[in-house]
Tab-separated table of C-alpha atoms in Angstrom:
chain	number	residue	atom	x	y	z
A	1	ALA	CA	46.828	110.352	0.981
A	2	GLN	CA	44.357	109.609	3.738
A	3	LYS	CA	44.784	106.112	5.075
A	4	ILE	CA	41.231	105.939	6.400
A	5	THR	CA	38.364	107.822	4.780
A	6	GLN	CA	34.924	108.227	6.241
A	7	THR	CA	32.849	110.262	3.816
A	8	GLN	CA	29.714	110.677	5.926
A	9	PRO	CA	30.170	113.448	8.511
A	10	GLY	CA	26.665	112.869	9.844
A	11	MET	CA	23.737	110.502	9.430
A	12	PHE	CA	20.170	110.471	10.694
A	13	VAL	CA	18.398	107.126	10.892
A	14	GLN	CA	14.974	106.094	12.134
A	15	GLU	CA	14.951	103.848	15.173
A	16	LYS	CA	14.822	100.104	14.365
A	17	GLU	CA	16.173	100.608	10.861
A	18	ALA	CA	19.520	99.222	9.744
A	19	VAL	CA	22.338	101.654	9.063
A	20	THR	CA	25.577	101.380	7.108
A	21	LEU	CA	28.551	103.564	7.950
A	22	ASP	CA	31.124	103.821	5.183
A	23	CYS	CA	34.861	103.382	5.518
A	24	THR	CA	37.535	103.047	2.859
A	25	TYR	CA	41.199	102.491	3.548
A	26	ASP	CA	44.505	102.730	1.782
A	27	THR	CA	47.475	100.500	2.449
A	28	SER	CA	50.056	98.560	0.480
A	29	ASP	CA	50.761	96.213	3.372
A	30	PRO	CA	49.167	92.777	2.825
A	31	SER	CA	48.758	92.332	6.586
A	32	TYR	CA	46.453	94.772	8.304
A	33	GLY	CA	43.518	95.005	10.663
A	34	LEU	CA	40.399	97.123	10.530
A	35	PHE	CA	38.494	98.311	13.586
A	36	TRP	CA	35.375	100.224	14.444
A	37	TYR	CA	34.990	102.268	17.619
A	38	LYS	CA	32.006	104.077	19.074
A	39	GLN	CA	32.354	107.345	20.964
A	40	PRO	CA	29.191	108.424	22.816
A	41	SER	CA	28.744	111.976	24.019
A	42	SER	CA	30.375	111.016	27.316
A	43	GLY	CA	33.655	110.729	25.406
A	44	GLU	CA	34.956	107.221	25.969
A	45	MET	CA	36.093	105.109	23.018
A	46	ILE	CA	34.351	101.747	22.849
A	47	PHE	CA	35.686	98.927	20.662
A	48	LEU	CA	32.963	97.396	18.484
A	49	ILE	CA	34.372	95.020	15.900
A	50	TYR	CA	37.552	93.838	14.189
A	51	GLN	CA	38.362	92.431	10.726
A	52	GLY	CA	41.746	91.017	9.780
A	53	SER	CA	43.008	91.306	6.228
A	54	TYR	CA	43.281	87.541	5.897
A	55	ASP	CA	39.896	86.765	7.403
A	56	GLN	CA	37.707	84.975	4.889
A	57	GLN	CA	34.396	85.831	6.486
A	58	ASN	CA	32.909	89.146	7.495
A	59	ALA	CA	33.148	89.832	11.211
A	60	THR	CA	29.991	89.989	13.311
A	61	GLU	CA	29.435	91.015	16.925
A	62	GLY	CA	25.813	91.036	17.985
A	63	ARG	CA	24.016	93.776	16.059
A	64	TYR	CA	27.275	94.892	14.447
A	65	SER	CA	28.698	93.418	11.289
A	66	LEU	CA	31.552	94.512	9.103
A	67	ASN	CA	31.041	94.399	5.346
A	68	PHE	CA	34.619	93.750	4.227
A	69	GLN	CA	35.286	94.165	0.498
A	70	LYS	CA	39.015	93.715	0.144
A	71	ALA	CA	39.315	94.459	-3.564
A	72	ARG	CA	37.472	97.735	-3.085
A	73	LYS	CA	39.362	98.471	0.148
A	74	SER	CA	36.196	99.115	2.036
A	75	ALA	CA	35.167	98.085	5.543
A	76	ASN	CA	31.668	99.363	6.171
A	77	LEU	CA	29.994	98.965	9.541
A	78	VAL	CA	26.417	97.712	9.518
A	79	ILE	CA	24.241	98.196	12.578
A	80	SER	CA	21.029	96.219	12.476
A	81	ALA	CA	17.836	97.283	14.248
A	82	SER	CA	19.221	100.609	15.426
A	83	GLN	CA	18.477	101.832	18.936
A	84	LEU	CA	18.460	105.283	20.506
A	85	GLY	CA	21.611	104.322	22.404
A	86	ASP	CA	23.430	103.909	19.098
A	87	SER	CA	23.541	107.697	18.708
A	88	ALA	CA	27.244	108.487	18.860
A	89	MET	CA	30.364	109.212	16.840
A	90	TYR	CA	31.726	106.176	15.009
A	91	PHE	CA	35.358	105.835	13.996
A	92	CYS	CA	36.940	103.451	11.545
A	93	ALA	CA	40.606	102.636	12.211
A	94	MET	CA	43.387	100.574	10.680
A	95	ARG	CA	46.500	98.826	11.931
A	96	GLU	CA	49.144	98.119	9.318
A	97	GLY	CA	51.706	95.373	9.448
A	98	LYS	CA	51.999	92.351	11.641
A	99	PHE	CA	50.306	92.491	14.964
A	100	PHE	CA	52.866	91.905	17.653
A	101	GLY	CA	54.472	95.069	18.908
A	102	ASN	CA	52.642	97.224	16.409
A	103	GLU	CA	49.134	97.894	17.577
A	104	LYS	CA	49.123	101.579	16.606
A	105	LEU	CA	45.825	102.520	14.984
A	106	THR	CA	45.185	105.233	12.416
A	107	PHE	CA	41.701	106.690	12.694
A	108	GLY	CA	39.283	108.214	10.222
A	109	THR	CA	37.508	111.488	10.883
A	110	GLY	CA	34.375	109.784	12.122
A	111	THR	CA	30.646	109.743	11.359
A	112	ARG	CA	28.140	111.221	13.779
A	113	LEU	CA	25.105	108.938	13.864
A	114	THR	CA	21.818	110.192	15.255
A	115	ILE	CA	18.945	107.778	15.789
A	116	ILE	CA	15.514	109.371	15.503
A	117	PRO	CA	12.685	107.955	17.650
B	1	ASP	CA	34.864	99.711	32.000
B	2	SER	CA	37.884	99.158	29.756
B	3	GLY	CA	40.281	98.588	32.636
B	4	VAL	CA	42.470	101.513	31.556
B	5	THR	CA	42.580	104.302	34.120
B	6	GLN	CA	43.389	107.904	33.333
B	7	THR	CA	43.758	110.825	35.697
B	8	PRO	CA	42.783	113.573	35.928
B	9	LYS	CA	39.500	113.452	33.992
B	10	HIS	CA	39.377	117.218	33.618
B	11	LEU	CA	42.095	119.825	33.837
B	12	ILE	CA	41.947	123.569	33.331
B	13	THR	CA	45.155	125.538	33.195
B	14	ALA	CA	46.703	128.648	31.712
B	15	THR	CA	48.965	129.188	28.731
B	16	GLY	CA	52.625	128.612	29.484
B	17	GLN	CA	51.934	126.096	32.223
B	18	ARG	CA	52.943	122.455	32.473
B	19	VAL	CA	50.692	119.481	33.221
B	20	THR	CA	51.119	115.746	33.682
B	21	LEU	CA	48.541	113.198	32.587
B	22	ARG	CA	48.669	109.754	34.091
B	23	CYS	CA	47.610	106.384	32.708
B	24	SER	CA	47.441	102.878	34.147
B	25	PRO	CA	46.999	100.191	31.465
B	26	ARG	CA	44.892	97.069	31.794
B	27	SER	CA	46.377	94.383	33.980
B	28	GLY	CA	48.858	92.394	31.915
B	29	ASP	CA	49.093	94.829	29.004
B	30	LEU	CA	52.652	95.945	28.346
B	31	SER	CA	51.865	98.532	25.666
B	32	VAL	CA	50.606	102.053	26.271
B	33	TYR	CA	49.528	104.389	23.508
B	34	TRP	CA	48.747	108.089	23.789
B	35	TYR	CA	46.323	109.832	21.445
B	36	GLN	CA	45.156	113.424	21.183
B	37	GLN	CA	41.628	114.215	20.035
B	38	SER	CA	40.908	117.779	19.022
B	39	LEU	CA	38.082	119.221	16.951
B	40	ASP	CA	40.271	120.238	14.029
B	41	GLN	CA	42.789	117.357	14.010
B	42	GLY	CA	40.661	114.379	14.949
B	43	LEU	CA	42.330	111.454	16.711
B	44	GLN	CA	46.081	111.758	16.404
B	45	PHE	CA	48.604	109.166	17.542
B	46	LEU	CA	51.239	110.686	19.794
B	47	ILE	CA	53.506	107.958	21.123
B	48	HIS	CA	53.732	104.238	21.954
B	49	TYR	CA	55.599	102.609	24.814
B	50	TYR	CA	56.150	98.907	25.255
B	51	ASN	CA	57.404	97.576	28.581
B	52	GLY	CA	59.158	100.827	29.396
B	53	GLU	CA	60.690	101.471	25.994
B	54	GLU	CA	59.564	103.971	23.397
B	55	ARG	CA	58.432	102.060	20.308
B	56	ALA	CA	56.958	104.647	17.972
B	57	LYS	CA	56.388	108.367	17.764
B	58	GLY	CA	53.615	110.096	15.908
B	59	ASN	CA	52.652	113.733	15.747
B	60	ILE	CA	54.005	114.587	19.153
B	61	LEU	CA	55.281	118.103	19.716
B	62	GLU	CA	58.710	118.697	21.220
B	63	ARG	CA	56.973	120.411	24.148
B	64	PHE	CA	55.380	117.069	24.967
B	65	SER	CA	57.129	114.070	26.452
B	66	ALA	CA	56.110	110.732	27.857
B	67	GLN	CA	57.519	107.822	29.756
B	68	GLN	CA	56.472	104.417	30.988
B	69	PHE	CA	57.553	103.323	34.419
B	70	PRO	CA	58.581	99.842	35.662
B	71	ASP	CA	55.078	99.282	37.052
B	72	LEU	CA	53.850	99.970	33.471
B	73	HIS	CA	51.912	103.109	34.239
B	74	SER	CA	52.653	105.978	31.885
B	75	GLU	CA	52.744	109.728	32.120
B	76	LEU	CA	52.346	112.306	29.371
B	77	ASN	CA	53.955	115.646	30.169
B	78	LEU	CA	52.759	118.730	28.333
B	79	SER	CA	54.759	121.924	28.821
B	80	SER	CA	54.631	125.555	27.649
B	81	LEU	CA	50.969	125.001	26.996
B	82	GLU	CA	49.226	126.879	24.213
B	83	LEU	CA	45.536	127.412	23.532
B	84	GLY	CA	45.735	124.895	20.713
B	85	ASP	CA	46.755	122.159	23.127
B	86	SER	CA	43.218	122.063	24.469
B	87	ALA	CA	41.995	118.581	23.626
B	88	LEU	CA	40.929	115.207	24.933
B	89	TYR	CA	43.986	113.059	25.618
B	90	PHE	CA	43.479	109.318	25.522
B	91	CYS	CA	45.624	106.547	26.799
B	92	ALA	CA	45.095	103.034	25.454
B	93	SER	CA	46.587	99.617	26.043
B	94	SER	CA	46.536	96.658	23.726
B	95	ALA	CA	44.826	93.307	24.084
B	96	ARG	CA	47.721	91.112	23.036
B	97	ASP	CA	46.092	88.011	24.439
B	98	ARG	CA	43.065	88.305	22.156
B	99	GLY	CA	44.978	88.197	18.913
B	100	SER	CA	43.125	90.991	17.170
B	101	GLY	CA	45.121	93.698	18.895
B	102	GLU	CA	42.324	96.119	19.555
B	103	LEU	CA	43.194	99.044	21.752
B	104	PHE	CA	41.328	99.511	24.996
B	105	PHE	CA	40.938	103.187	25.756
B	106	GLY	CA	40.708	105.025	29.025
B	107	GLU	CA	37.998	107.633	29.516
B	108	GLY	CA	40.403	110.392	28.552
B	109	SER	CA	41.753	113.510	30.203
B	110	ARG	CA	40.094	116.670	28.964
B	111	LEU	CA	42.579	119.528	28.983
B	112	THR	CA	41.428	123.115	28.668
B	113	VAL	CA	44.090	125.795	28.249
B	114	LEU	CA	42.875	129.331	28.935
């Protein structure tokens, strides 16, 4: 079974609108972390946001927020007021188990987001 | 700038050849991870080193090997190259001091096998 599922291969969104990128995960470990990365056309992987499995509140980082629904095993990324520079590939990733010495991430297949002027 | 340095950025070689990719992690990070990103396989974990010791192996082929040196830089060796080895190879180090454990990625080494 896929550990990380991103069901949206591509999305087109009008500039300044909010966008939600879907991510569901599968793990039986009670301790895990969820991450979102952005990969622009230049290729580098940029860390956006992190949510721990025991965190009570949804994570936020500037225009990025993570809609964490633990019971549904979903960790959707919300980008508010989208900008042209947000056009990129977005990857959801998960780390299972306790943190120290085990930072290996498993990635989803990604969603290509295109912002339309 | 993530602080992780990878060289070379681009590499073109022929089938059957051998190449070495180099990675310097962020200052203070003891862990180095190698990932392969190809069009058909996505981002695949290859191997993890911590302070010179191999910690975990993923989908790494026997033709591939890696090591981490005492100065913490790491090298990924790819031998008997095949067309299917063409990919973007990432090195990442972990932010242990931040508690969340996110990986900081280098800009990648793009390998083209002709």
